[in-house]
Amino acid sequence: MHPKTFRVQIAAYCMYADFNITCLDGPIDIENAIVDRLGKGDIKWEYLGEMHDPRVNRITYEEVINGGDNATT
């Protein structure tokens, strides 16, 4: 099997991270790759603000270019 690139988005505790990992296509492999990346400490976390604040409206989207196999780049 060849490694694939996956886009990982994490939103927790009013923080947000968006990064790519490259690993084999299996649940344990993906989980281990995410944990390894988190352990490196090179992920940029952004503050989202209070999630339940009624004054804040959030729109999220993901851009897909031509719907190809490698839509994460």
mmCIF file with all atom_site columns, C-alpha atoms in Angstrom:
data_model
loop_
_atom_site.group_PDB
_atom_site.id
_atom_site.type_symbol
_atom_site.label_atom_id
_atom_site.label_alt_id
_atom_site.label_comp_id
_atom_site.label_asym_id
_atom_site.label_entity_id
_atom_site.label_seq_id
_atom_site.pdbx_PDB_ins_code
_atom_site.Cartn_x
_atom_site.Cartn_y
_atom_site.Cartn_z
_atom_site.occupancy
_atom_site.B_iso_or_equiv
_atom_site.pdbx_formal_charge
_atom_site.auth_seq_id
_atom_site.auth_comp_id
_atom_site.auth_asym_id
_atom_site.auth_atom_id
_atom_site.pdbx_PDB_model_num
ATOM 1  C CA . MET A 1 1  ? 0.000   0.000  0.000  1.00 0.00 ? 1  MET A CA 1
ATOM 2  C CA . HIS A 1 2  ? 1.083   3.538  -0.715 1.00 0.00 ? 2  HIS A CA 1
ATOM 3  C CA . PRO A 1 3  ? 0.768   6.354  1.855  1.00 0.00 ? 3  PRO A CA 1
ATOM 4  C CA . LYS A 1 4  ? -2.044  8.864  1.338  1.00 0.00 ? 4  LYS A CA 1
ATOM 5  C CA . THR A 1 5  ? -2.418  12.483 2.440  1.00 0.00 ? 5  THR A CA 1
ATOM 6  C CA . PHE A 1 6  ? -5.258  13.320 4.813  1.00 0.00 ? 6  PHE A CA 1
ATOM 7  C CA . ARG A 1 7  ? -6.508  16.713 5.961  1.00 0.00 ? 7  ARG A CA 1
ATOM 8  C CA . VAL A 1 8  ? -7.112  16.873 9.719  1.00 0.00 ? 8  VAL A CA 1
ATOM 9  C CA . GLN A 1 9  ? -9.240  19.573 11.322 1.00 0.00 ? 9  GLN A CA 1
ATOM 10 C CA . ILE A 1 10 ? -9.543  19.755 15.104 1.00 0.00 ? 10 ILE A CA 1
ATOM 11 C CA . ALA A 1 11 ? -11.804 22.134 17.022 1.00 0.00 ? 11 ALA A CA 1
ATOM 12 C CA . ALA A 1 12 ? -11.667 21.868 20.809 1.00 0.00 ? 12 ALA A CA 1
ATOM 13 C CA . TYR A 1 13 ? -11.664 24.162 23.838 1.00 0.00 ? 13 TYR A CA 1
ATOM 14 C CA . CYS A 1 14 ? -12.253 27.289 21.693 1.00 0.00 ? 14 CYS A CA 1
ATOM 15 C CA . MET A 1 15 ? -9.142  26.466 19.598 1.00 0.00 ? 15 MET A CA 1
ATOM 16 C CA . TYR A 1 16 ? -8.816  25.261 16.014 1.00 0.00 ? 16 TYR A CA 1
ATOM 17 C CA . ALA A 1 17 ? -6.081  23.467 14.065 1.00 0.00 ? 17 ALA A CA 1
ATOM 18 C CA . ASP A 1 18 ? -5.932  22.463 10.394 1.00 0.00 ? 18 ASP A CA 1
ATOM 19 C CA . PHE A 1 19 ? -3.042  20.341 9.066  1.00 0.00 ? 19 PHE A CA 1
ATOM 20 C CA . ASN A 1 20 ? -2.185  17.478 6.708  1.00 0.00 ? 20 ASN A CA 1
ATOM 21 C CA . ILE A 1 21 ? -0.739  14.081 7.552  1.00 0.00 ? 21 ILE A CA 1
ATOM 22 C CA . THR A 1 22 ? 0.674   11.389 5.270  1.00 0.00 ? 22 THR A CA 1
ATOM 23 C CA . CYS A 1 23 ? 0.219   7.752  6.263  1.00 0.00 ? 23 CYS A CA 1
ATOM 24 C CA . LEU A 1 24 ? -1.267  4.432  5.217  1.00 0.00 ? 24 LEU A CA 1
ATOM 25 C CA . ASP A 1 25 ? -5.051  4.253  4.831  1.00 0.00 ? 25 ASP A CA 1
ATOM 26 C CA . GLY A 1 26 ? -5.950  2.464  8.060  1.00 0.00 ? 26 GLY A CA 1
ATOM 27 C CA . PRO A 1 27 ? -7.591  3.710  11.252 1.00 0.00 ? 27 PRO A CA 1
ATOM 28 C CA . ILE A 1 28 ? -4.649  2.851  13.526 1.00 0.00 ? 28 ILE A CA 1
ATOM 29 C CA . ASP A 1 29 ? -2.158  4.366  11.061 1.00 0.00 ? 29 ASP A CA 1
ATOM 30 C CA . ILE A 1 30 ? -4.168  7.592  10.827 1.00 0.00 ? 30 ILE A CA 1
ATOM 31 C CA . GLU A 1 31 ? -4.542  7.829  14.599 1.00 0.00 ? 31 GLU A CA 1
ATOM 32 C CA . ASN A 1 32 ? -0.822  7.246  15.161 1.00 0.00 ? 32 ASN A CA 1
ATOM 33 C CA . ALA A 1 33 ? 0.088   9.862  12.534 1.00 0.00 ? 33 ALA A CA 1
ATOM 34 C CA . ILE A 1 34 ? -2.173  12.442 14.212 1.00 0.00 ? 34 ILE A CA 1
ATOM 35 C CA . VAL A 1 35 ? -0.722  11.693 17.650 1.00 0.00 ? 35 VAL A CA 1
ATOM 36 C CA . ASP A 1 36 ? 2.833   11.909 16.267 1.00 0.00 ? 36 ASP A CA 1
ATOM 37 C CA . ARG A 1 37 ? 2.081   15.270 14.648 1.00 0.00 ? 37 ARG A CA 1
ATOM 38 C CA . LEU A 1 38 ? 0.496   16.616 17.834 1.00 0.00 ? 38 LEU A CA 1
ATOM 39 C CA . GLY A 1 39 ? 3.563   15.451 19.786 1.00 0.00 ? 39 GLY A CA 1
ATOM 40 C CA . LYS A 1 40 ? 5.925   17.458 17.573 1.00 0.00 ? 40 LYS A CA 1
ATOM 41 C CA . GLY A 1 41 ? 4.325   20.698 18.748 1.00 0.00 ? 41 GLY A CA 1
ATOM 42 C CA . ASP A 1 42 ? 4.579   22.408 15.333 1.00 0.00 ? 42 ASP A CA 1
ATOM 43 C CA . ILE A 1 43 ? 0.828   22.781 14.765 1.00 0.00 ? 43 ILE A CA 1
ATOM 44 C CA . LYS A 1 44 ? -0.487  26.349 14.720 1.00 0.00 ? 44 LYS A CA 1
ATOM 45 C CA . TRP A 1 45 ? -3.576  26.636 16.922 1.00 0.00 ? 45 TRP A CA 1
ATOM 46 C CA . GLU A 1 46 ? -5.963  29.535 16.335 1.00 0.00 ? 46 GLU A CA 1
ATOM 47 C CA . TYR A 1 47 ? -8.344  30.979 18.893 1.00 0.00 ? 47 TYR A CA 1
ATOM 48 C CA . LEU A 1 48 ? -11.962 30.700 17.768 1.00 0.00 ? 48 LEU A CA 1
ATOM 49 C CA . GLY A 1 49 ? -13.565 32.653 20.578 1.00 0.00 ? 49 GLY A CA 1
ATOM 50 C CA . GLU A 1 50 ? -16.485 31.498 22.622 1.00 0.00 ? 50 GLU A CA 1
ATOM 51 C CA . MET A 1 51 ? -18.407 28.922 20.597 1.00 0.00 ? 51 MET A CA 1
ATOM 52 C CA . HIS A 1 52 ? -21.808 29.645 22.145 1.00 0.00 ? 52 HIS A CA 1
ATOM 53 C CA . ASP A 1 53 ? -21.687 33.424 21.891 1.00 0.00 ? 53 ASP A CA 1
ATOM 54 C CA . PRO A 1 54 ? -24.921 34.463 20.103 1.00 0.00 ? 54 PRO A CA 1
ATOM 55 C CA . ARG A 1 55 ? -23.194 37.601 18.754 1.00 0.00 ? 55 ARG A CA 1
ATOM 56 C CA . VAL A 1 56 ? -20.770 35.519 16.664 1.00 0.00 ? 56 VAL A CA 1
ATOM 57 C CA . ASN A 1 57 ? -21.806 33.851 13.404 1.00 0.00 ? 57 ASN A CA 1
ATOM 58 C CA . ARG A 1 58 ? -19.529 31.177 11.963 1.00 0.00 ? 58 ARG A CA 1
ATOM 59 C CA . ILE A 1 59 ? -19.391 29.927 8.392  1.00 0.00 ? 59 ILE A CA 1
ATOM 60 C CA . THR A 1 60 ? -17.073 27.038 7.624  1.00 0.00 ? 60 THR A CA 1
ATOM 61 C CA . TYR A 1 61 ? -16.201 25.609 4.237  1.00 0.00 ? 61 TYR A CA 1
ATOM 62 C CA . GLU A 1 62 ? -13.690 23.412 2.488  1.00 0.00 ? 62 GLU A CA 1
ATOM 63 C CA . GLU A 1 63 ? -12.519 24.225 -0.998 1.00 0.00 ? 63 GLU A CA 1
ATOM 64 C CA . VAL A 1 64 ? -12.363 21.320 -3.427 1.00 0.00 ? 64 VAL A CA 1
ATOM 65 C CA . ILE A 1 65 ? -10.496 21.941 -6.664 1.00 0.00 ? 65 ILE A CA 1
ATOM 66 C CA . ASN A 1 66 ? -11.916 19.992 -9.602 1.00 0.00 ? 66 ASN A CA 1
ATOM 67 C CA . GLY A 1 67 ? -13.063 17.213 -7.246 1.00 0.00 ? 67 GLY A CA 1
ATOM 68 C CA . GLY A 1 68 ? -9.940  15.181 -7.982 1.00 0.00 ? 68 GLY A CA 1
ATOM 69 C CA . ASP A 1 69 ? -8.342  12.484 -5.877 1.00 0.00 ? 69 ASP A CA 1
ATOM 70 C CA . ASN A 1 70 ? -5.963  14.953 -4.220 1.00 0.00 ? 70 ASN A CA 1
ATOM 71 C CA . ALA A 1 71 ? -8.422  17.659 -3.191 1.00 0.00 ? 71 ALA A CA 1
ATOM 72 C CA . THR A 1 72 ? -6.496  18.467 0.013  1.00 0.00 ? 72 THR A CA 1
ATOM 73 C CA . THR A 1 73 ? -3.816  20.543 -1.685 1.00 0.00 ? 73 THR A CA 1
#
